[in-house]
């Protein structure tokens, strides 16, 4: 018996800066997890992942990450993804310096 599919988001790292980004429903890359497209169908998830992997000049390391619905959009389902969504942990720079500290995580 196969495991039931759980909701996912497509995530990757921006090729030039290395920043964590998420694929939105309109094919844009956002630095915010809550802006990602929440995918609840396995076949659609695989198609979106293939689309992300084809953007080799923009992102690298695309994969499907478990997510769950939240009041402001998708939320990370695991600690690793929550950590990636928050940005660097040693001091405020990147996402933490450029945007409000509440990233919906």
Coordinates of N, CA, C and O in Angstrom, one line a residue:
X1 N 0.8 -1.2 0.0 CA 0.0 0.0 0.0 C 0.9 1.2 0.0 O 1.8 1.4 0.8
X2 N 0.6 2.2 -0.9 CA 1.4 3.4 -1.0 C 1.0 4.4 0.1 O -0.2 4.4 0.5
X3 N 1.9 5.3 0.4 CA 1.6 6.4 1.3 C 0.7 7.4 0.7 O 0.8 7.7 -0.5
X4 N -0.1 8.0 1.5 CA -1.0 9.1 1.0 C -0.2 10.3 0.7 O 0.8 10.7 1.5
X5 N -0.4 11.0 -0.4 CA 0.3 12.2 -0.7 C 0.0 13.3 0.2 O -1.2 13.6 0.6
X6 N 1.0 14.0 0.7 CA 0.8 15.2 1.6 C 1.1 16.4 0.8 O 1.9 16.4 -0.2
X7 N 0.5 17.6 1.1 CA 0.7 18.8 0.4 C 2.1 19.2 0.3 O 2.9 18.9 1.3
X8 N 2.5 19.8 -0.8 CA 3.9 20.2 -1.0 C 4.0 21.6 -1.6 O 3.0 22.2 -2.1
X9 N 5.2 22.2 -1.5 CA 5.6 23.4 -2.2 C 6.8 23.1 -2.9 O 7.6 22.2 -2.6
X10 N 7.1 23.8 -4.0 CA 8.4 23.7 -4.8 C 9.3 24.7 -4.2 O 9.0 25.9 -4.2
X11 N 10.5 24.3 -3.8 CA 11.5 25.2 -3.3 C 12.8 25.0 -4.0 O 13.0 23.9 -4.5
X12 N 13.7 26.0 -4.0 CA 15.0 25.9 -4.6 C 15.8 27.0 -4.1 O 15.4 27.7 -3.2
X13 N 17.0 27.1 -4.6 CA 17.9 28.3 -4.3 C 18.1 29.1 -5.5 O 18.4 28.5 -6.6
X14 N 18.0 30.4 -5.4 CA 18.3 31.3 -6.5 C 19.8 31.1 -6.9 O 20.7 31.1 -6.1
X15 N 20.0 30.9 -8.2 CA 21.3 30.6 -8.7 C 22.4 31.7 -8.4 O 23.5 31.4 -7.9
X16 N 22.0 33.0 -8.6 CA 23.0 34.0 -8.4 C 23.3 34.3 -6.9 O 24.5 34.4 -6.5
X17 N 22.3 34.4 -6.1 CA 22.5 34.8 -4.7 C 22.6 33.6 -3.7 O 23.0 33.7 -2.6
X18 N 21.9 32.5 -4.1 CA 21.8 31.4 -3.2 C 20.6 31.4 -2.3 O 20.5 30.6 -1.4
X19 N 19.8 32.5 -2.4 CA 18.7 32.6 -1.5 C 17.7 31.5 -1.7 O 17.4 31.1 -2.8
X20 N 17.0 31.1 -0.6 CA 15.9 30.2 -0.7 C 14.7 30.9 -1.4 O 14.4 32.0 -1.0
X21 N 14.1 30.2 -2.3 CA 12.9 30.7 -3.0 C 11.9 29.6 -3.2 O 12.2 28.5 -3.1
X22 N 10.6 30.1 -3.4 CA 9.5 29.2 -3.6 C 8.7 29.5 -4.8 O 8.5 30.7 -5.2
X23 N 8.3 28.5 -5.5 CA 7.5 28.7 -6.8 C 6.1 29.0 -6.5 O 5.4 28.3 -5.7
X24 N 5.6 30.1 -7.1 CA 4.3 30.6 -6.9 C 3.4 30.0 -8.0 O 3.9 29.5 -9.0
X25 N 2.1 30.2 -7.8 CA 1.1 29.6 -8.8 C 1.3 30.3 -10.1 O 0.9 29.7 -11.2
X26 N 1.8 31.5 -10.2 CA 2.0 32.2 -11.5 C 3.4 32.1 -12.0 O 3.8 33.0 -12.8
X27 N 4.1 31.1 -11.6 CA 5.4 30.7 -12.1 C 6.5 31.7 -11.7 O 7.6 31.8 -12.4
X28 N 6.3 32.5 -10.7 CA 7.4 33.4 -10.2 C 8.1 32.7 -9.0 O 7.6 31.8 -8.5
X29 N 9.2 33.2 -8.7 CA 10.0 32.7 -7.5 C 9.9 33.8 -6.4 O 10.2 35.0 -6.7
X30 N 9.4 33.4 -5.3 CA 9.3 34.3 -4.1 C 10.2 33.9 -3.0 O 10.4 32.7 -2.7
X31 N 10.7 34.9 -2.2 CA 11.5 34.5 -1.1 C 10.6 34.1 0.1 O 11.2 33.7 1.2
X32 N 9.3 34.2 0.0 CA 8.4 33.9 1.1 C 7.7 32.6 0.9 O 7.0 32.4 -0.1
X33 N 7.8 31.8 1.9 CA 7.1 30.5 1.9 C 5.6 30.6 1.8 O 5.0 29.9 1.0
X34 N 5.0 31.6 2.5 CA 3.6 31.7 2.4 C 3.1 32.2 1.1 O 1.9 32.1 0.8
X35 N 4.0 32.6 0.2 CA 3.6 33.0 -1.2 C 3.6 31.8 -2.2 O 3.1 32.0 -3.3
X36 N 4.1 30.7 -1.7 CA 4.3 29.5 -2.6 C 2.9 28.9 -3.0 O 1.9 29.1 -2.3
X37 N 2.9 28.2 -4.1 CA 1.7 27.5 -4.5 C 1.7 26.2 -3.6 O 2.6 25.4 -3.6
X38 N 0.6 26.0 -2.9 CA 0.4 24.8 -2.1 C -0.2 23.7 -3.1 O -1.3 23.9 -3.6
X39 N 0.5 22.7 -3.3 CA 0.2 21.6 -4.3 C -0.4 20.4 -3.5 O 0.3 19.8 -2.7
X40 N -1.6 20.0 -3.8 CA -2.3 18.9 -3.1 C -2.5 17.7 -4.0 O -3.1 16.8 -3.5
X41 N -2.0 17.7 -5.2 CA -2.1 16.6 -6.1 C -0.7 16.1 -6.5 O 0.1 16.9 -7.0
X42 N -0.5 14.8 -6.4 CA 0.8 14.3 -6.7 C 1.3 14.5 -8.1 O 2.4 14.9 -8.4
X43 N 0.4 14.3 -9.1 CA 0.8 14.5 -10.5 C 1.1 15.9 -10.8 O 2.1 16.2 -11.5
X44 N 0.3 16.8 -10.3 CA 0.6 18.3 -10.4 C 1.9 18.7 -9.8 O 2.6 19.5 -10.3
X45 N 2.2 18.1 -8.6 CA 3.4 18.4 -7.9 C 4.6 18.0 -8.8 O 5.6 18.7 -8.9
X46 N 4.5 16.8 -9.4 CA 5.7 16.4 -10.3 C 5.8 17.3 -11.5 O 6.9 17.6 -11.9
X47 N 4.7 17.7 -12.1 CA 4.8 18.7 -13.2 C 5.4 20.0 -12.8 O 6.2 20.5 -13.5
X48 N 5.0 20.5 -11.6 CA 5.6 21.8 -11.2 C 7.1 21.6 -10.9 O 7.9 22.5 -11.1
X49 N 7.5 20.5 -10.3 CA 8.9 20.2 -10.0 C 9.7 20.2 -11.3 O 10.8 20.8 -11.4
X50 N 9.2 19.5 -12.3 CA 9.9 19.5 -13.6 C 10.0 20.9 -14.2 O 11.0 21.2 -14.8
X51 N 8.9 21.7 -14.1 CA 9.0 23.1 -14.5 C 10.1 23.8 -13.8 O 10.9 24.5 -14.4
X52 N 10.2 23.7 -12.5 CA 11.2 24.3 -11.7 C 12.6 23.9 -12.1 O 13.5 24.7 -12.3
X53 N 12.8 22.6 -12.3 CA 14.1 22.0 -12.6 C 14.5 22.5 -14.0 O 15.7 22.5 -14.3
X54 N 13.6 22.9 -14.9 CA 14.0 23.3 -16.2 C 14.5 24.7 -16.2 O 15.1 25.2 -17.2
X55 N 14.4 25.4 -15.1 CA 14.9 26.8 -15.0 C 16.3 26.9 -14.5 O 16.6 27.6 -13.5
X56 N 17.2 26.3 -15.2 CA 18.6 26.1 -14.8 C 19.4 27.4 -14.7 O 20.4 27.4 -14.1
X57 N 18.9 28.4 -15.4 CA 19.7 29.7 -15.4 C 19.2 30.6 -14.2 O 19.7 31.7 -14.0
X58 N 18.1 30.2 -13.5 CA 17.5 31.0 -12.5 C 17.7 30.3 -11.1 O 17.9 31.0 -10.1
X59 N 17.4 29.0 -11.0 CA 17.4 28.3 -9.7 C 18.2 27.0 -9.8 O 18.4 26.5 -10.9
X60 N 18.6 26.5 -8.6 CA 19.3 25.3 -8.5 C 18.7 24.5 -7.4 O 18.3 25.1 -6.4
X61 N 18.8 23.2 -7.5 CA 18.4 22.3 -6.4 C 16.9 22.3 -6.0 O 16.5 22.2 -4.9
X62 N 16.1 22.4 -7.0 CA 14.6 22.4 -6.8 C 14.2 21.0 -6.3 O 14.6 20.0 -6.7
X63 N 13.2 21.1 -5.3 CA 12.6 19.9 -4.7 C 11.3 20.2 -4.1 O 10.9 21.3 -4.0
X64 N 10.5 19.1 -3.9 CA 9.2 19.3 -3.2 C 9.4 19.2 -1.7 O 10.0 18.2 -1.2
X65 N 8.8 20.1 -1.0 CA 8.9 20.2 0.4 C 7.5 20.0 1.0 O 6.6 20.7 0.5
X66 N 7.4 19.2 2.1 CA 6.1 19.1 2.7 C 5.7 20.4 3.3 O 6.5 21.2 3.8
X67 N 4.4 20.7 3.2 CA 3.8 22.0 3.7 C 2.4 21.7 4.2 O 1.9 20.6 3.9
X68 N 1.8 22.6 4.9 CA 0.5 22.5 5.3 C -0.2 23.8 5.1 O 0.4 24.9 5.1
X69 N -1.6 23.8 4.9 CA -2.3 25.1 4.8 C -2.2 25.9 6.0 O -2.2 25.4 7.1
X70 N -2.1 27.2 5.9 CA -2.1 28.1 7.0 C -3.0 29.3 6.7 O -3.5 29.5 5.6
X71 N -3.2 30.1 7.7 CA -4.1 31.3 7.5 C -3.6 32.3 6.5 O -4.4 33.0 5.9
X72 N -2.3 32.4 6.3 CA -1.8 33.3 5.3 C -1.1 32.7 4.1 O -0.3 33.3 3.4
X73 N -1.4 31.4 3.9 CA -0.7 30.7 2.8 C 0.0 29.4 3.4 O -0.2 29.1 4.6
X74 N 0.7 28.7 2.6 CA 1.4 27.5 3.0 C 2.4 27.8 4.2 O 3.0 28.8 4.2
X75 N 2.4 26.8 5.1 CA 3.4 26.9 6.2 C 4.3 25.6 6.1 O 3.8 24.6 5.7
X76 N 5.5 25.7 6.6 CA 6.4 24.6 6.6 C 5.8 23.5 7.5 O 5.3 23.8 8.5
X77 N 6.0 22.2 7.1 CA 5.5 21.1 7.9 C 6.7 20.5 8.7 O 6.4 19.7 9.6
X78 N 7.9 20.8 8.4 CA 9.0 20.3 9.1 C 10.0 21.4 9.6 O 10.1 22.4 8.9
X79 N 10.8 21.1 10.6 CA 11.7 22.0 11.1 C 12.7 22.5 10.1 O 13.0 23.7 10.0
X80 N 13.2 21.6 9.2 CA 14.2 22.0 8.2 C 13.7 23.1 7.3 O 14.3 24.1 7.0
X81 N 12.4 22.9 6.9 CA 11.8 23.9 6.0 C 11.5 25.2 6.7 O 11.6 26.3 6.1
X82 N 11.1 25.1 8.0 CA 10.9 26.3 8.7 C 12.2 27.1 8.9 O 12.2 28.3 8.8
X83 N 13.3 26.4 9.1 CA 14.6 27.0 9.2 C 15.0 27.7 7.9 O 15.5 28.8 7.9
X84 N 14.8 27.0 6.8 CA 15.2 27.6 5.5 C 14.3 28.8 5.2 O 14.8 29.8 4.6
X85 N 13.0 28.8 5.6 CA 12.1 29.9 5.3 C 12.5 31.2 6.1 O 12.3 32.3 5.7
X86 N 13.1 31.0 7.3 CA 13.5 32.1 8.2 C 14.8 32.8 7.7 O 15.0 34.0 7.9
X87 N 15.7 32.0 7.1 CA 16.9 32.6 6.6 C 18.0 32.4 7.6 O 17.9 31.6 8.5
X88 N 19.2 33.0 7.4 CA 20.4 32.8 8.3 C 20.0 33.0 9.7 O 19.3 33.8 10.1
X89 N 20.7 32.2 10.6 CA 20.4 32.2 12.0 C 21.4 32.9 12.8 O 21.2 33.2 14.0
X90 N 22.5 33.3 12.2 CA 23.6 33.9 13.1 C 23.4 35.4 13.3 O 23.8 35.9 14.4
X91 N 22.9 36.2 12.4 CA 22.5 37.6 12.6 C 21.7 38.0 11.5 O 21.5 37.4 10.5
X92 N 21.1 39.2 11.7 CA 20.1 39.7 10.6 C 20.8 40.2 9.4 O 21.6 41.1 9.4
X93 N 20.6 39.4 8.3 CA 21.1 39.8 7.0 C 20.2 39.0 6.0 O 19.4 38.1 6.4
X94 N 20.2 39.4 4.7 CA 19.4 38.7 3.8 C 17.9 39.0 4.1 O 17.5 40.1 4.3
X95 N 17.1 38.0 4.0 CA 15.7 38.1 4.3 C 15.4 38.7 5.6 O 14.5 39.5 5.7
X96 N 16.1 38.4 6.6 CA 15.8 39.0 8.0 C 16.0 40.5 8.0 O 15.4 41.1 8.8
X97 N 17.0 41.0 7.3 CA 17.2 42.4 7.3 C 16.3 43.2 6.3 O 16.0 44.3 6.6
X98 N 16.0 42.5 5.2 CA 15.3 43.2 4.1 C 13.7 43.2 4.3 O 13.1 44.1 3.8
X99 N 13.2 42.3 5.1 CA 11.8 42.1 5.2 C 11.4 42.0 6.7 O 12.3 41.7 7.5
X100 N 10.1 42.2 7.0 CA 9.7 42.0 8.4 C 10.1 40.6 8.9 O 10.2 39.6 8.2
X101 N 10.3 40.5 10.3 CA 10.7 39.3 10.9 C 9.6 38.2 10.8 O 9.9 37.0 10.9
X102 N 8.4 38.6 10.8 CA 7.3 37.6 10.7 C 7.1 37.2 9.3 O 6.5 37.8 8.5
X103 N 7.7 36.0 8.9 CA 7.5 35.5 7.6 C 6.5 34.4 7.5 O 6.4 33.6 6.5
X104 N 5.6 34.4 8.5 CA 4.5 33.4 8.4 C 5.0 32.0 8.8 O 4.4 31.0 8.4
X105 N 6.1 31.9 9.5 CA 6.6 30.6 9.9 C 6.3 30.4 11.4 O 6.4 31.2 12.2

